[in-house]
Tab-separated table of C-alpha atoms in Angstrom:
chain	number	residue	atom	x	y	z
O	811	MET	CA	7.061	28.177	4.515
O	812	THR	CA	5.826	25.593	2.037
O	813	ALA	CA	8.600	24.316	-0.221
O	814	THR	CA	7.292	24.673	-3.783
O	815	THR	CA	10.384	24.358	-5.982
O	816	ARG	CA	13.220	21.861	-6.056
O	817	ALA	CA	15.518	24.643	-4.846
O	818	ASP	CA	13.161	25.232	-1.879
O	819	LEU	CA	13.123	21.504	-1.134
O	820	ALA	CA	16.926	21.388	-1.123
O	821	GLN	CA	16.888	23.992	1.672
O	822	VAL	CA	14.641	21.999	4.012
O	823	SER	CA	16.497	21.312	7.251
O	824	GLY	CA	18.018	17.835	7.341
O	825	VAL	CA	18.014	17.240	3.574
O	826	ALA	CA	21.350	16.076	2.161
O	827	SER	CA	22.853	18.642	-0.197
O	828	GLU	CA	23.257	15.980	-2.860
O	829	ARG	CA	22.545	12.306	-3.194
O	830	ASP	CA	25.461	10.118	-2.177
O	831	ALA	CA	26.700	8.215	-5.235
O	832	ALA	CA	26.782	5.067	-3.109
O	833	THR	CA	22.942	5.135	-3.065
O	834	ARG	CA	22.509	5.037	-6.859
O	835	GLY	CA	20.318	2.130	-7.827
O	836	PHE	CA	18.581	2.006	-4.433
O	837	VAL	CA	14.846	1.324	-4.846
O	838	PHE	CA	12.119	1.719	-2.245
O	839	ASN	CA	10.993	-1.879	-2.640
O	840	HIS	CA	8.188	-2.638	-0.217
O	841	THR	CA	6.204	-1.872	2.856
O	842	MET	CA	4.761	-4.508	5.175
O	843	LEU	CA	1.379	-4.638	6.879
O	844	ARG	CA	0.415	-7.219	9.473
O	845	ILE	CA	-2.963	-8.751	8.673
O	846	LYS	CA	-5.502	-10.695	10.702
O	847	ASP	CA	-7.210	-12.737	7.957
O	848	PRO	CA	-5.323	-13.463	4.719
O	849	ARG	CA	-8.457	-14.389	2.785
O	850	ALA	CA	-10.172	-11.073	3.576
O	851	SER	CA	-6.998	-9.078	2.885
O	852	LEU	CA	-6.260	-10.878	-0.387
O	853	GLU	CA	-9.860	-10.376	-1.544
O	854	PHE	CA	-9.487	-6.654	-0.800
O	855	TYR	CA	-6.054	-6.072	-2.314
O	856	THR	CA	-6.527	-8.292	-5.397
O	857	GLY	CA	-10.281	-7.899	-5.963
O	858	VAL	CA	-10.882	-4.289	-4.938
O	859	LEU	CA	-7.530	-2.635	-5.700
O	860	GLY	CA	-6.245	-4.909	-8.492
O	861	PHE	CA	-2.976	-6.084	-6.960
O	862	THR	CA	-1.445	-9.340	-8.218
O	863	LEU	CA	-0.167	-11.904	-5.730
O	864	VAL	CA	3.413	-12.573	-6.836
O	865	ARG	CA	4.812	-14.711	-4.053
O	866	LYS	CA	3.641	-16.553	-0.936
O	867	ILE	CA	6.033	-17.966	1.636
O	868	ASP	CA	4.893	-20.090	4.574
O	869	PHE	CA	7.012	-20.403	7.702
O	870	ALA	CA	5.056	-23.202	9.405
O	871	GLU	CA	7.544	-23.657	12.244
O	872	ALA	CA	7.436	-19.944	13.058
O	873	LYS	CA	3.669	-19.787	12.450
O	874	PHE	CA	3.531	-16.970	9.925
O	875	SER	CA	3.079	-16.473	6.183
O	876	LEU	CA	4.184	-13.697	3.831
O	877	TYR	CA	2.230	-12.532	0.783
O	878	PHE	CA	3.893	-10.225	-1.764
O	879	LEU	CA	1.655	-8.200	-4.084
O	880	VAL	CA	2.267	-5.726	-6.901
O	881	LEU	CA	0.166	-3.427	-9.042
O	882	THR	CA	1.005	-4.161	-12.660
O	883	ASP	CA	-0.828	-3.801	-15.945
O	884	ASP	CA	1.307	-6.597	-17.451
O	885	ALA	CA	1.195	-9.719	-15.299
O	886	SER	CA	2.838	-11.631	-18.165
O	887	ALA	CA	6.105	-9.853	-17.245
O	888	ILE	CA	6.152	-11.646	-13.878
O	889	PRO	CA	8.485	-14.672	-14.111
O	890	ASP	CA	6.902	-18.076	-13.519
O	891	ASP	CA	10.042	-19.639	-12.032
O	892	ASP	CA	10.123	-18.990	-8.263
O	893	ALA	CA	13.834	-18.074	-8.126
O	894	ALA	CA	13.479	-15.685	-11.078
O	895	ARG	CA	10.293	-14.218	-9.587
O	896	LYS	CA	12.053	-13.666	-6.243
O	897	GLN	CA	14.825	-11.755	-8.025
O	898	TRP	CA	12.322	-9.795	-10.146
O	899	LEU	CA	10.325	-8.895	-7.031
O	900	ALA	CA	13.410	-7.555	-5.235
O	901	GLY	CA	13.847	-4.904	-7.951
O	902	GLN	CA	10.243	-3.703	-8.084
O	903	PRO	CA	9.151	-0.424	-6.489
O	904	GLY	CA	5.974	-0.257	-4.445
O	905	VAL	CA	5.578	-3.897	-3.418
O	906	LEU	CA	3.052	-4.625	-0.684
O	907	GLU	CA	4.014	-7.360	1.777
O	908	LEU	CA	1.234	-8.750	3.940
O	909	THR	CA	2.314	-10.714	7.010
O	910	HIS	CA	-0.130	-13.128	8.606
O	911	ASN	CA	0.665	-14.498	12.045
O	912	HIS	CA	-1.186	-17.805	12.143
O	913	GLY	CA	-4.117	-17.872	14.539
O	914	THR	CA	-4.910	-14.148	14.504
O	915	GLU	CA	-7.878	-14.787	12.197
O	916	ALA	CA	-9.635	-16.529	15.117
O	917	GLU	CA	-9.201	-13.578	17.500
O	918	ASP	CA	-12.125	-11.266	18.227
O	919	GLY	CA	-11.932	-7.626	17.175
O	920	ALA	CA	-9.013	-5.686	15.793
O	921	VAL	CA	-5.630	-7.333	16.195
O	922	TYR	CA	-3.329	-4.579	14.895
O	923	HIS	CA	-3.148	-0.816	15.425
O	924	ASP	CA	-3.536	1.218	12.229
O	925	GLY	CA	-1.438	4.103	13.571
O	926	ASN	CA	-4.126	6.750	13.024
O	927	SER	CA	-5.176	7.136	16.654
O	928	ASP	CA	-3.034	7.553	19.739
O	929	PRO	CA	-0.329	6.500	19.887
O	930	ARG	CA	0.035	7.687	16.308
O	931	GLY	CA	2.616	6.178	14.024
O	932	PHE	CA	2.098	4.568	10.642
O	933	GLY	CA	-0.585	6.457	8.706
O	934	HIS	CA	-1.500	4.970	5.347
O	935	ILE	CA	-0.464	3.641	1.978
O	936	CYS	CA	-1.536	5.334	-1.258
O	937	VAL	CA	-2.765	4.048	-4.605
O	938	SER	CA	-2.847	6.334	-7.633
O	939	VAL	CA	-5.748	5.688	-10.017
O	940	PRO	CA	-6.524	7.147	-13.459
O	941	ASP	CA	-9.968	8.453	-12.368
O	942	VAL	CA	-10.498	8.974	-8.638
O	943	VAL	CA	-14.232	9.680	-9.024
O	944	ALA	CA	-14.834	6.438	-10.960
O	945	ALA	CA	-12.672	4.480	-8.512
O	946	CYS	CA	-14.580	5.842	-5.505
O	947	THR	CA	-17.916	5.086	-7.171
O	948	ARG	CA	-16.746	1.489	-7.678
O	949	PHE	CA	-15.525	1.244	-4.068
O	950	GLU	CA	-18.915	2.506	-2.879
O	951	GLU	CA	-20.699	-0.100	-5.039
O	952	LEU	CA	-18.447	-2.827	-3.604
O	953	GLY	CA	-19.287	-1.765	-0.049
O	954	VAL	CA	-15.730	-0.721	0.798
O	955	PRO	CA	-15.638	1.371	3.992
O	956	PHE	CA	-14.444	4.951	3.596
O	957	GLN	CA	-12.437	6.947	6.098
O	958	LYS	CA	-12.829	10.056	3.918
O	959	ARG	CA	-14.941	10.487	0.796
O	960	LEU	CA	-14.099	12.982	-1.936
O	961	THR	CA	-16.894	15.219	-0.647
O	962	ASP	CA	-15.558	15.285	2.932
O	963	GLY	CA	-13.353	18.049	4.288
O	964	ARG	CA	-11.290	20.590	2.375
O	965	MET	CA	-9.177	18.224	0.298
O	966	ARG	CA	-11.779	17.243	-2.313
O	967	GLU	CA	-9.322	15.519	-4.667
O	968	ILE	CA	-8.390	12.614	-2.382
O	969	ALA	CA	-10.252	9.831	-0.628
O	970	PHE	CA	-9.311	7.273	1.998
O	971	ILE	CA	-10.731	3.763	2.093
O	972	LYS	CA	-10.100	1.121	4.753
O	973	ASP	CA	-8.805	-2.400	4.279
O	974	PRO	CA	-10.137	-5.330	6.358
O	975	ASP	CA	-7.678	-4.534	9.182
O	976	GLY	CA	-8.632	-0.864	9.258
O	977	TYR	CA	-5.468	0.364	7.531
O	978	TRP	CA	-6.129	3.496	5.512
O	979	VAL	CA	-5.522	3.496	1.763
O	980	GLU	CA	-5.343	6.949	0.202
O	981	ILE	CA	-6.770	7.150	-3.320
O	982	ILE	CA	-5.432	9.865	-5.628
O	983	GLN	CA	-5.202	10.573	-9.328
O	984	PRO	CA	-2.094	12.063	-10.945
O	985	THR	CA	-3.975	14.764	-12.872
O	986	PRO	CA	-6.148	17.566	-11.462
O	987	LEU	CA	-9.839	16.785	-11.070
O	988	GLY	CA	-11.930	18.245	-13.896
């Protein structure tokens, strides 16, 4: 049975009967993707999808770097001071953390598993856009690879594009397609 109402959802096996008060204020802050080439990934996430790079941390001794990105229509709200920006970032929902292990950019072929073939695991991230048709037209013009176009399959209201590491990015719009 598909759960269609909040009452139905509350009956799904394993769901807590009510939210524990101790979890109030919890925010799903970020997800992390390992990337092969930071330049290619940053061009994709900032240039194609419109993310803003908010923080970069290099761990030279451990040979990795972290890049934190957000989707925001008001970049002026991002604090300039690093300590204030770190605190601001920790309270934001939907942050994308890209982790680059130094040296992977020189390796041939794919370095990381996208989770969409055996053994399956991680599947995709999702970006909601105001107009999915216009967004997909733009992605096509930019030469972005598609996993699924709007015209493919039964679900004609969603698309999947691929980032430089082959991770899938679902593209949806919050309103029904006209």
